[in-house]
Short mmCIF file of C-alpha atoms in Angstrom, two decimals:
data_model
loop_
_atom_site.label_atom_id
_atom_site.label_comp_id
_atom_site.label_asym_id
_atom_site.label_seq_id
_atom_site.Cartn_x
_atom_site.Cartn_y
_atom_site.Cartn_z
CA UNK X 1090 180.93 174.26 148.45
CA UNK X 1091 181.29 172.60 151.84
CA UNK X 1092 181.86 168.65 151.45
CA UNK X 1093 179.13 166.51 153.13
CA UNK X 1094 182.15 164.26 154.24
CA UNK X 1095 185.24 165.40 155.87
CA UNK X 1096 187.94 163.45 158.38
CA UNK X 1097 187.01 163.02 162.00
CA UNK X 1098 189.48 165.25 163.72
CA UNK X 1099 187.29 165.25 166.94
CA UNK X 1100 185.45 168.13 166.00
CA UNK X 1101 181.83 168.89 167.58
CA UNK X 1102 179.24 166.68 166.50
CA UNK X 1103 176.03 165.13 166.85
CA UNK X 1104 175.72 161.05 167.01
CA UNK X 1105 174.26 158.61 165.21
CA UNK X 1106 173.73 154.79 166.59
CA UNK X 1107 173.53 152.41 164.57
CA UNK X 1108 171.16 150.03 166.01
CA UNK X 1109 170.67 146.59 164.49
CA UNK X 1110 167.13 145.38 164.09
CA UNK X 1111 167.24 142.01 165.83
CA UNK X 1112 168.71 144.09 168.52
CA UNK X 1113 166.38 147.32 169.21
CA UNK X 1114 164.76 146.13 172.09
CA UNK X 1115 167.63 145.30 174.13
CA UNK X 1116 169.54 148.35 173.06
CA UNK X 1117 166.42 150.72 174.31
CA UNK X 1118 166.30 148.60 177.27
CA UNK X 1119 169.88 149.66 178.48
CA UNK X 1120 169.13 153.19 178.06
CA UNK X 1121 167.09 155.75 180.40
CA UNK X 1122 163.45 156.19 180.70
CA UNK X 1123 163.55 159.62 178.78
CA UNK X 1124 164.68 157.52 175.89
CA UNK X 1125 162.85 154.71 175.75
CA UNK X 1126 159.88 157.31 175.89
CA UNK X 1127 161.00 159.34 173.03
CA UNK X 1128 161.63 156.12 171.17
CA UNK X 1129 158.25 154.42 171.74
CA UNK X 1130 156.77 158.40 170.60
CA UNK X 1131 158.86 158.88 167.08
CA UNK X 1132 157.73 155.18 166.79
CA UNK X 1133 161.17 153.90 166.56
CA UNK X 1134 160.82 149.79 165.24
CA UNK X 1135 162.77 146.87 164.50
CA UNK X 1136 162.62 147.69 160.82
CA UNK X 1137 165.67 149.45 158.43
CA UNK X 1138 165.27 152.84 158.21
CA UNK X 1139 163.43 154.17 161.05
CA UNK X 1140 164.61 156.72 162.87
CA UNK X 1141 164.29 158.69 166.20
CA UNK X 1142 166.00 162.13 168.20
CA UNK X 1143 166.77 160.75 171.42
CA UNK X 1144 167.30 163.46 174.63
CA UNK X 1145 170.63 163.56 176.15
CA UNK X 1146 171.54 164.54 179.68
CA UNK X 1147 171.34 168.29 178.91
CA UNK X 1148 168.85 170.33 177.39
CA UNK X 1149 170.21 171.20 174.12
CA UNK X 1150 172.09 167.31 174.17
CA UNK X 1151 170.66 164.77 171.61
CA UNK X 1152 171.41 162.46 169.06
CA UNK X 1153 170.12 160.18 166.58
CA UNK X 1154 169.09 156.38 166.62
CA UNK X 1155 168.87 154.35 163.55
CA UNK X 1156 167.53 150.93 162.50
CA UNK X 1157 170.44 149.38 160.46
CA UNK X 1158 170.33 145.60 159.02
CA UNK X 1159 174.47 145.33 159.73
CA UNK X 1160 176.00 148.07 161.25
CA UNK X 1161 179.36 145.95 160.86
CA UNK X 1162 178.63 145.83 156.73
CA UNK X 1163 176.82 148.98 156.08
CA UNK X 1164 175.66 148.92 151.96
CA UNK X 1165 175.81 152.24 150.09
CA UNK X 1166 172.23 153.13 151.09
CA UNK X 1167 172.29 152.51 154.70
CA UNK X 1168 172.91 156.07 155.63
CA UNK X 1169 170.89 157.69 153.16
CA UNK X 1170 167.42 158.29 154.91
CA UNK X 1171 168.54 160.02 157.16
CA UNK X 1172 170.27 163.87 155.66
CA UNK X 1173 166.58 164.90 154.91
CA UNK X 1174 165.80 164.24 158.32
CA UNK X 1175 168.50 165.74 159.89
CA UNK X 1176 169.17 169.65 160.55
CA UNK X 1177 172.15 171.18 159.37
CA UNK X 1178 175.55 170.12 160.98
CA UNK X 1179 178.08 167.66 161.48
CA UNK X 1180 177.19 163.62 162.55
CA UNK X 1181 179.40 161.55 163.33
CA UNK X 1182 178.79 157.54 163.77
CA UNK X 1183 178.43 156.37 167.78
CA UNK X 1184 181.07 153.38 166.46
CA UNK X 1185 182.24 151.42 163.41
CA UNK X 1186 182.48 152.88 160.39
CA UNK X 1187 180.47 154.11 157.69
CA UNK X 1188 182.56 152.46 154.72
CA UNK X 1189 180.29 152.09 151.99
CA UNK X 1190 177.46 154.30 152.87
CA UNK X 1191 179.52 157.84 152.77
CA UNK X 1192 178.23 157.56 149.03
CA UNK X 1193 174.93 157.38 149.75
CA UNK X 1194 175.29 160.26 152.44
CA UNK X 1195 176.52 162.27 150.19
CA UNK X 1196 173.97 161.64 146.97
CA UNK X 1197 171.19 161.97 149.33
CA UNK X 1198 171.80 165.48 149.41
CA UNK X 1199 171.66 166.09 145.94
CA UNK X 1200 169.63 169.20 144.34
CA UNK X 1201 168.78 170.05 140.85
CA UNK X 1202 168.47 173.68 141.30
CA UNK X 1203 168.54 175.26 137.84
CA UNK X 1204 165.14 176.27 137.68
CA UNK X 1205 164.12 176.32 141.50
CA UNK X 1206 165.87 178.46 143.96
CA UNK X 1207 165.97 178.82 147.39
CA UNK X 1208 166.09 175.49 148.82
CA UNK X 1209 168.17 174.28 151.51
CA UNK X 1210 171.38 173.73 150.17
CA UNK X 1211 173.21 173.62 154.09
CA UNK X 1212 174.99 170.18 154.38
CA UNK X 1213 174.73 167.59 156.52
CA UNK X 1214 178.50 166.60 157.07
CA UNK X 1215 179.33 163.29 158.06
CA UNK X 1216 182.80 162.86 159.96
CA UNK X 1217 184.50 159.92 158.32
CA UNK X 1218 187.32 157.91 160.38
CA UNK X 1219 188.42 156.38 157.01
CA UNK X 1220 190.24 159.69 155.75
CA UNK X 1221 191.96 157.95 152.83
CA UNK X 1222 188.52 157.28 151.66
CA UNK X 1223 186.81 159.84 151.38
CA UNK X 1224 187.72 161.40 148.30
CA UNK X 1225 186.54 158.75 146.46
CA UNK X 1226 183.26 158.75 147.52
CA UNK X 1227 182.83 162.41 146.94
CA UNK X 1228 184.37 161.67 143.59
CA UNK X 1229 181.59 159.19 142.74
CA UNK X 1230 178.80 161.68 144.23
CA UNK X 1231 179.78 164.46 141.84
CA UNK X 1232 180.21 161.93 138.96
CA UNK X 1233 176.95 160.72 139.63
CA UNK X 1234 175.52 164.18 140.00
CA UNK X 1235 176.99 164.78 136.85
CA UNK X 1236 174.70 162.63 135.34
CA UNK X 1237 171.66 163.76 137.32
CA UNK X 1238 172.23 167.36 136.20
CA UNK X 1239 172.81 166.50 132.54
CA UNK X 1240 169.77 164.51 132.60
CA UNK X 1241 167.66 166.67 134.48
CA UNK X 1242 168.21 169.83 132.34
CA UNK X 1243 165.79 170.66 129.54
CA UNK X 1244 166.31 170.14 126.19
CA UNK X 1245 166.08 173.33 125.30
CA UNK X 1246 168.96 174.56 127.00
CA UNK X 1247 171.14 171.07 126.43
CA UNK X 1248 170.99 170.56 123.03
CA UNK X 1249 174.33 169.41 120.85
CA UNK X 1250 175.83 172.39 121.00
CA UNK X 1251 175.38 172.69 124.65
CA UNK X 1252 176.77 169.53 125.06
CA UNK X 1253 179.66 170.54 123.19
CA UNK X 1254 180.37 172.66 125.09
CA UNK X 1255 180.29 170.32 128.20
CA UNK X 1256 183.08 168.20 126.80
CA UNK X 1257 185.00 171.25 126.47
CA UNK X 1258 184.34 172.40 129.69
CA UNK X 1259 185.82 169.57 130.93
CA UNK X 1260 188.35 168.86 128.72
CA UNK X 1261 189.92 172.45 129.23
CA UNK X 1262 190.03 170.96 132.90
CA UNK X 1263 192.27 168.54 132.74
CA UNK X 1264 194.05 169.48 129.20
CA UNK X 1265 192.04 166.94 126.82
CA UNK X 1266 192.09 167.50 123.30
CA UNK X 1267 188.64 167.85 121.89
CA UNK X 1268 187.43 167.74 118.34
CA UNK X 1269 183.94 168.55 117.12
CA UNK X 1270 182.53 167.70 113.58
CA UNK X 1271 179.89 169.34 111.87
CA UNK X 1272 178.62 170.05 108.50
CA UNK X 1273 179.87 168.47 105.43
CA UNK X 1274 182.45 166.70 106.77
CA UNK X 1275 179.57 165.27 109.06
CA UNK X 1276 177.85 164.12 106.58
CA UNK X 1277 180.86 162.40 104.41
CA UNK X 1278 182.29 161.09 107.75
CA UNK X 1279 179.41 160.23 109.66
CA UNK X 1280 176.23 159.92 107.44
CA UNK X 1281 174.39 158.16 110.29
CA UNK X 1282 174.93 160.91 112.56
CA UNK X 1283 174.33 163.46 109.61
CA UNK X 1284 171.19 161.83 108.67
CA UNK X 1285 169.75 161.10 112.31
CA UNK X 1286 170.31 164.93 113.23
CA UNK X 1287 169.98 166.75 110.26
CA UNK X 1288 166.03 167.66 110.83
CA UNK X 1289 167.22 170.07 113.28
CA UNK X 1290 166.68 173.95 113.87
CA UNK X 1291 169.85 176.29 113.28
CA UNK X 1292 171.70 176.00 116.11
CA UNK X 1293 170.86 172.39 116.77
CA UNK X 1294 172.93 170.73 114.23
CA UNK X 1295 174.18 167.33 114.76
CA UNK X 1296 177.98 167.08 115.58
CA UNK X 1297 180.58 164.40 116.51
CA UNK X 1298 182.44 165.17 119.38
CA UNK X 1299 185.25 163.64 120.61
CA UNK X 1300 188.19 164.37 123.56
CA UNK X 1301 191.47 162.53 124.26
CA UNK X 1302 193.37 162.47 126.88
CA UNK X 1303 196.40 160.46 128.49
CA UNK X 1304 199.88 159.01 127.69
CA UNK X 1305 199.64 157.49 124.01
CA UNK X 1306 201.88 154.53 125.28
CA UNK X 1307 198.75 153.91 128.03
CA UNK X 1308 196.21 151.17 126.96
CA UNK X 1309 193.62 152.94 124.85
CA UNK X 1310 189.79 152.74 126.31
CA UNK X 1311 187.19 154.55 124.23
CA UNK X 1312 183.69 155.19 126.03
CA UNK X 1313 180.93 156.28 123.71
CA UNK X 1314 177.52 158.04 124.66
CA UNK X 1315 174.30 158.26 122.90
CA UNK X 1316 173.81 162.44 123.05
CA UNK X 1317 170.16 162.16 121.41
CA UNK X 1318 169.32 165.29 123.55
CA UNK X 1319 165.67 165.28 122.74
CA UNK X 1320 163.96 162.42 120.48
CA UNK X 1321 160.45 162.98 119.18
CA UNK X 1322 160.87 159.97 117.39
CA UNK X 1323 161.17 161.84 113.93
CA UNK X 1324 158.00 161.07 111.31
CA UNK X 1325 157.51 157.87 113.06
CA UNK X 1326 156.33 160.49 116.10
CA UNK X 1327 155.77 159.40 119.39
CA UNK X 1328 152.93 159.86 121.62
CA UNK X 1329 153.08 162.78 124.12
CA UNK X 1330 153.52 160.48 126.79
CA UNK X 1331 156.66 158.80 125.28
CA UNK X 1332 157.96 161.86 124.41
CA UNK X 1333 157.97 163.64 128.41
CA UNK X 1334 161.19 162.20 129.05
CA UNK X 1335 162.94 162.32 125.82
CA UNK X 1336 164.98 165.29 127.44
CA UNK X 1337 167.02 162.13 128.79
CA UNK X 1338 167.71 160.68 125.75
CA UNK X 1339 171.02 162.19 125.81
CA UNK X 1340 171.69 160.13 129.13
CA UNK X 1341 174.22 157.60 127.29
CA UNK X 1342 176.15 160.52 126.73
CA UNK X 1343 175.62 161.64 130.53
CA UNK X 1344 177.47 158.55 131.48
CA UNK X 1345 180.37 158.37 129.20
CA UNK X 1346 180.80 162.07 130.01
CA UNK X 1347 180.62 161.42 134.04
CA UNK X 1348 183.63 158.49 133.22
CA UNK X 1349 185.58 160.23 131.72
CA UNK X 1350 185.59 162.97 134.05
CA UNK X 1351 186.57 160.32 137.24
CA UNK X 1352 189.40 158.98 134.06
CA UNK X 1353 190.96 162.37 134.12
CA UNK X 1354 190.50 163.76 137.80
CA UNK X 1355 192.11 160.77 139.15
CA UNK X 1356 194.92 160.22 136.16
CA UNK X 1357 194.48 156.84 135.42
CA UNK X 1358 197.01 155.60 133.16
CA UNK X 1359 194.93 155.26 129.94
CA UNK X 1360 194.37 156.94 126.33
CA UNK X 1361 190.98 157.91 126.97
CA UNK X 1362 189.30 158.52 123.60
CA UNK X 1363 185.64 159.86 124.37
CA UNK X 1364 182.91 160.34 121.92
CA UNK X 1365 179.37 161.52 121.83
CA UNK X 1366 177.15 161.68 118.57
CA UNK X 1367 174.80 164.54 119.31
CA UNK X 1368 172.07 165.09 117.60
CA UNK X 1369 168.77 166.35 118.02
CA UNK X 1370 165.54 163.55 116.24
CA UNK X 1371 163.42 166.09 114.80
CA UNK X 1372 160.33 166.60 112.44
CA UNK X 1373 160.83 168.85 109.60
CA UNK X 1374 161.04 168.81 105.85
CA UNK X 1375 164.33 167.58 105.82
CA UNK X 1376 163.13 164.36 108.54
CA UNK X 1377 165.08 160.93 107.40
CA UNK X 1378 162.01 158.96 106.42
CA UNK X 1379 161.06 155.16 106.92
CA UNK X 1380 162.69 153.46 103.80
CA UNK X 1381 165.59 155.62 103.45
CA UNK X 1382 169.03 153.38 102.91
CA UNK X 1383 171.46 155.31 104.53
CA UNK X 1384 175.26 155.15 104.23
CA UNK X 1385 177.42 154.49 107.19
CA UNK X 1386 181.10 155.17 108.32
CA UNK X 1387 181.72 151.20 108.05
CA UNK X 1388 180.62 151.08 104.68
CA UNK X 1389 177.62 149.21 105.31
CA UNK X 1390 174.39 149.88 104.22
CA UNK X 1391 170.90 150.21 106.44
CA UNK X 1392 167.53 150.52 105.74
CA UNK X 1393 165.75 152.38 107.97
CA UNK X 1394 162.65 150.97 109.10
CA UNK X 1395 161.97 153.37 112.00
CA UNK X 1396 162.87 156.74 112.33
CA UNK X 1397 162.35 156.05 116.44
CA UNK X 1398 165.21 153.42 116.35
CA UNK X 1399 167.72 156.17 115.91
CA UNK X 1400 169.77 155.85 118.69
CA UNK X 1401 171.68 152.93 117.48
CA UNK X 1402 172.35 154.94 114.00
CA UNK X 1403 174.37 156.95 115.43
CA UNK X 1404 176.18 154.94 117.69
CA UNK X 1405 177.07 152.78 114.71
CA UNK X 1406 178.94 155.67 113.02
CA UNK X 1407 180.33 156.63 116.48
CA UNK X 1408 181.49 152.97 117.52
CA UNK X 1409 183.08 152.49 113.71
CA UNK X 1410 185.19 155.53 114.53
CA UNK X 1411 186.40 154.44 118.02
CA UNK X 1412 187.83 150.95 116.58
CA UNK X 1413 189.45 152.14 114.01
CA UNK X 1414 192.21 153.10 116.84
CA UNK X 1415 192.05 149.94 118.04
CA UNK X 1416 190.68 150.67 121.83
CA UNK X 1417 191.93 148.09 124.48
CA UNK X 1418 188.52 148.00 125.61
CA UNK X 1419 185.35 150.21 124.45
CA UNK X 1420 182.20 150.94 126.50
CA UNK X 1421 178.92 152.29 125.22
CA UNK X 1422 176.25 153.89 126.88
CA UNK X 1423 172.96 154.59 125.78
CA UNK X 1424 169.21 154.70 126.49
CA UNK X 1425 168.37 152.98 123.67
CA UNK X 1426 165.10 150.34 123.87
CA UNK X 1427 161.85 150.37 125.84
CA UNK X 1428 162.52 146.13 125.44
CA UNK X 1429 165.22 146.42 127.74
CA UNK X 1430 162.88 148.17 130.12
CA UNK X 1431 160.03 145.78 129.99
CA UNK X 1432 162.54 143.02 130.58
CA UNK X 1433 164.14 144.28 133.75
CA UNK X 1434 162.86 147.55 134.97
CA UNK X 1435 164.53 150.80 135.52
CA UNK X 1436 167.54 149.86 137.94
CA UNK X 1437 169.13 146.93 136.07
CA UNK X 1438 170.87 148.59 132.48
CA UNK X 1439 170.78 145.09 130.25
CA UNK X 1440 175.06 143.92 129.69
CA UNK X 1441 176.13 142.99 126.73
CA UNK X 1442 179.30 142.04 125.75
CA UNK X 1443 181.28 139.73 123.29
CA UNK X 1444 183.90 139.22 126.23
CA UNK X 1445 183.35 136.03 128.50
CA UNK X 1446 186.28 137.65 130.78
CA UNK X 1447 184.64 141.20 130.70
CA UNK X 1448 181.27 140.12 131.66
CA UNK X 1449 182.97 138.37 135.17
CA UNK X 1450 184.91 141.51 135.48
CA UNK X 1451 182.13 143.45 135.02
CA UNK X 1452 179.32 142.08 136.63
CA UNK X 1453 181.95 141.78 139.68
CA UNK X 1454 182.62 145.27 139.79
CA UNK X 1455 178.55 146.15 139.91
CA UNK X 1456 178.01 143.77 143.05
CA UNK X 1457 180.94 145.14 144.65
CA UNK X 1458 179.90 148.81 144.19
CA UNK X 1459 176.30 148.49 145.09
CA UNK X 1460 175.13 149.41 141.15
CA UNK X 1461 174.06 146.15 139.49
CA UNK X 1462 173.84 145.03 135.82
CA UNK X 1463 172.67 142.12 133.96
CA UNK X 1464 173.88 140.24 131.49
CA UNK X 1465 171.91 139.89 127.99
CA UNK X 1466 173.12 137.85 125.12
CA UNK X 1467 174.54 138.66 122.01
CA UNK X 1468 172.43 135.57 120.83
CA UNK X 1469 173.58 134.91 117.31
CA UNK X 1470 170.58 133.43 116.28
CA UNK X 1471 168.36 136.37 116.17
CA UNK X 1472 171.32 138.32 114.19
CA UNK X 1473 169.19 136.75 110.95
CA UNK X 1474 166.42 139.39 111.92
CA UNK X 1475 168.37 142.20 110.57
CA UNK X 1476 168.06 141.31 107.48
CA UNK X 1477 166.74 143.10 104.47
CA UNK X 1478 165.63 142.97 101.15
CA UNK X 1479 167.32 145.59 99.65
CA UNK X 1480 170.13 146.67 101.76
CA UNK X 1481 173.18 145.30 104.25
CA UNK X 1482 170.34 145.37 107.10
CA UNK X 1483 167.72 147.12 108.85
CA UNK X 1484 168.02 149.04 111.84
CA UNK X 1485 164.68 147.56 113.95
CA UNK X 1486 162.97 144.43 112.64
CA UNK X 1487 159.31 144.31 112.33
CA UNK X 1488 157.38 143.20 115.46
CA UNK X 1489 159.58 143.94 118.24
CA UNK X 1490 160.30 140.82 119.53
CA UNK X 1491 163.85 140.82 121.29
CA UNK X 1492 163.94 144.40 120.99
CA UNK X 1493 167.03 145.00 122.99
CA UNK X 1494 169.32 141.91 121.88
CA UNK X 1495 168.65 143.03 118.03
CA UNK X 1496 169.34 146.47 119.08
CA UNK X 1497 172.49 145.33 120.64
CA UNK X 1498 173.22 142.95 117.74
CA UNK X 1499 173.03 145.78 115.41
CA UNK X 1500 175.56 148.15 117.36
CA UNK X 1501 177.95 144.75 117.04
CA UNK X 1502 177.69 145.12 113.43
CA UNK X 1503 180.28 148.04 113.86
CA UNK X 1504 182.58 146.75 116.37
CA UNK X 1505 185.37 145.28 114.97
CA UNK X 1506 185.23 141.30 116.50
CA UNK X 1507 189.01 142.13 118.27
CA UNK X 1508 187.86 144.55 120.16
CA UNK X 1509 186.63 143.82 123.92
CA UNK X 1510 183.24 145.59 123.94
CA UNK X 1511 180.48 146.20 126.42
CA UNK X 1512 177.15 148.10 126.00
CA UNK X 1513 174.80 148.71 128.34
CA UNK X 1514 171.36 149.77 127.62
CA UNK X 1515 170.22 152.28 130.76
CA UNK X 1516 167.57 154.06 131.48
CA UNK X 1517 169.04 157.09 133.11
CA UNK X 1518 166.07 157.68 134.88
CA UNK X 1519 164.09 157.29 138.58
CA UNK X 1520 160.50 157.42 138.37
CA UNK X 1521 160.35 157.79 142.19
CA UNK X 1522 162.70 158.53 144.68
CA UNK X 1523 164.38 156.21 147.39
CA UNK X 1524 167.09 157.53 149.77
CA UNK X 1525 169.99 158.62 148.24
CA UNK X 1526 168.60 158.53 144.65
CA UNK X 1527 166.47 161.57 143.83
CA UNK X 1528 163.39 161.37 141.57
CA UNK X 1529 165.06 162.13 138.01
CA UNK X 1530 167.90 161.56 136.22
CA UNK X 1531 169.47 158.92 137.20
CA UNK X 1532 173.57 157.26 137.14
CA UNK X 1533 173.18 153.39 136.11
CA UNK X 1534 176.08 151.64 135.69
CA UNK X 1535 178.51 154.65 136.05
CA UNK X 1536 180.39 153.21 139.30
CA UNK X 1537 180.44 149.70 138.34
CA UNK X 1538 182.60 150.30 135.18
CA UNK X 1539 184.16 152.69 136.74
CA UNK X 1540 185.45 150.25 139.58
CA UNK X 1541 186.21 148.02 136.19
CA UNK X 1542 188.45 150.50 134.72
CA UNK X 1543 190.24 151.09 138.16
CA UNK X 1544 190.15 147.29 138.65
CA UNK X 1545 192.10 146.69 134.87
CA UNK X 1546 194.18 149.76 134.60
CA UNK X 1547 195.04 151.43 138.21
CA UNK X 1548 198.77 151.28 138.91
CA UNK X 1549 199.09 148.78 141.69
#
């Protein structure tokens, strides 16, 4: 596949201006007629965004005017309007640089083409005078189209054995060890996971999977992914219309996946220990029910009070496993409450962490990298609402009120209080599009921690 960025070597290409808003009219006013006319005609205004093919002196000569807020400090989605405006071919910028916006240029040409054919798939190719930078942005792109096509796929064709298979996929590609349990020792190992999954169809089982990779002498990070790759909610059903999107309930596991992948492909010097519980919430005869106490790997004990609130079952089990090695640091990703939603929308995954020096690090990272979080507490005094009468704790206390932070406070439950931990509760999803970021499945997240994990372990 051609790259949509490659080094400017002087080859043949069309131009783009970048033309700041404040200074449109005095930039059209030292042009020619012929483009002032075209301007006024494509409607070309003072405003971010707009765009306009301006004539040249010959008559197959033209370029491309833009409306940027900063061309000197160009954000990630500066350049992204304009690939689905622009034929096929190479652009390059009339000066400056496009820094952080070669992501954007190159995730606004993103296609989820599994089930649709035929589309244009020619790139636009931007010319890049930053050639020790470019890698990295593709790098990102096809992380964070990683995610998109993970998400995007149905679950009928990405169920836990599918994404089993994934892992391996990938592992194979950069010589990971991967490991995936099933079956009794499932259910004596993980009897979260076990009882979460265990509904399933033949075929569909629930499994643990994990991969390692790196020097054992590196620092040992552990990323963990919800893989719920489709949630009906189990007996405590959900509507039809909270069950459309449930194909993305596997987009924790999306994530941690997509990390690990930039981990590996780049060799940072870390034991990366990656594990997804994957399991398919199900109705059938064999459905965990409301009021089931179910075992756990910690030892613990959990009534559950809502088949729905399953996601953080098996991330307990999962998150138990990773600190028993005693990670360094250990991320978790998962789609897990609608609270976290109604608190701050689809583009902000709620932070939390028990680290005071990992929240500035992290936080940092997502303003730096153009993908924000925010930080939720781990407020202590709502821990008491996990109680129950008759076992260790519950896994969703009645009434919903601070859904997410007793979600959150249930997953810390199985950390081990040593361990520097972060979760982030995504959504993994776009409702609607904006440039650069297709309607669908969705990376949130993904490139600040991954700017973290370069920031804490990359060798100077």
């Amino acid at each position: 596949m051609t790259p949509t960025i490659v080094a400017d070597r002087g080859q043949a290409a069309r131009t783009i201006h970048l033309i700041p808003a404040a200074a449109l009219d005095a930039w059209l006013a030292a042009h020619p007629p012929r483009v002032r006319a075209a301007a006024t005609a494509q409607r070309l205004t003072a405003k971010a965004g707009k765009t306009a093919t301006l004539p040249g002196e010959q008559t197959d000569d033209w370029s491309v005017a833009t409306v940027v807020t900063d061309p000197a400090r160009l954000s990630t989605w500066d350049l992204a309007h304009l690939p689905p405006l622009l034929p096929a071919g190479a652009y390059r910028l009339a000066t400056g640089t496009p820094g952080a916006a070669k992501l954007g240029w190159a995730t606004a040409q993103y296609r989820f083409t599994r089930y649709r054919k035929g589309e244009d798939d020619a790139p636009r190719i931007l010319l890049s005078n930053e050639p020790a930078r470019i890698d990295e942005a593709l790098r990102q792109a096809a992380a964070t189209a990683r995610v998109r096509d993970l998400v995007n796929t149905a679950a009928a064709d990405l169920g836990p054995a599918e994404l089993a298979t994934t892992v391996r996929t990938l592992g194979d590609a950069y010589g990971a060890t991967v490991t995936v349990t099933t079956g009794r020792d499932l259910e004596t190992g993980y009897p979260m996971i076990h009882a979460v999954g265990k509904a399933a169809a033949k075929g569909r089982e629930p499994r643990l999977i994990e991969l390692v990779w790196g020097n054992p002498a590196h620092p040992r990070v552990a990323l963990v992914g919800k893989g719920v790759c489709f949630d009906s909610g189990g007996l405590d059903i959900k509507p039809s219309a909270g069950m459309r999107l449930m194909k993305k309930d596997m987009g924790g596991a999306a994530h941690a996946l997509a990390l690990a992948g930039l981990v590996m492909e780049t060799h940072l010097p870390v034991r990366l220990h990656l594990l997804i519980p994957a399991v398919e919430n199900s109705v059938s005869a064999d459905s965990f029910r409301p009021g089931d106490v179910l075992a756990t790997r910690k030892g613990l004990s959990v009534e559950n009070t809502n088949t729905d609130a399953e996601g953080r079952l098996v991330l307990g089990d999962a998150l138990t496993k990773a600190c028993e090695d005693q990670p360094d640091l250990l991320i978790d990703f998962a789609t897990l409450t609608g609270a976290a939603r109604v608190a701050l929308g689809p583009d902000l995954p709620a932070t939390f962490t028990n680290d005071e020096a990992l929240a500035t690090d992290l936080l940092a990272a997502g303003t730096a990298e153009d993908d924000a979080l925010w930080r939720m507490p781990l407020w202590d005094g709502y821990d008491d609402m996990l109680k129950s009468d008759i076992a260790d704790m519950v896994n969703a206390p009645d009434g919903g009120m601070a859904g997410a932070v007793t979600a959150a406070l249930f997953l810390r439950r199985f950390v081990t209080p040593c361990t520097a931990w972060v979760h982030l509760d995504t959504f993994a999803w776009r409702a609607s599009a904006k440039p650069g970021r297709a309607k669908g499945g969705e990376a949130y997240g993904l490139r600040a921690t991954w700017r973290l994990l370069k920031d804490r372990y990359a060798r100077p």
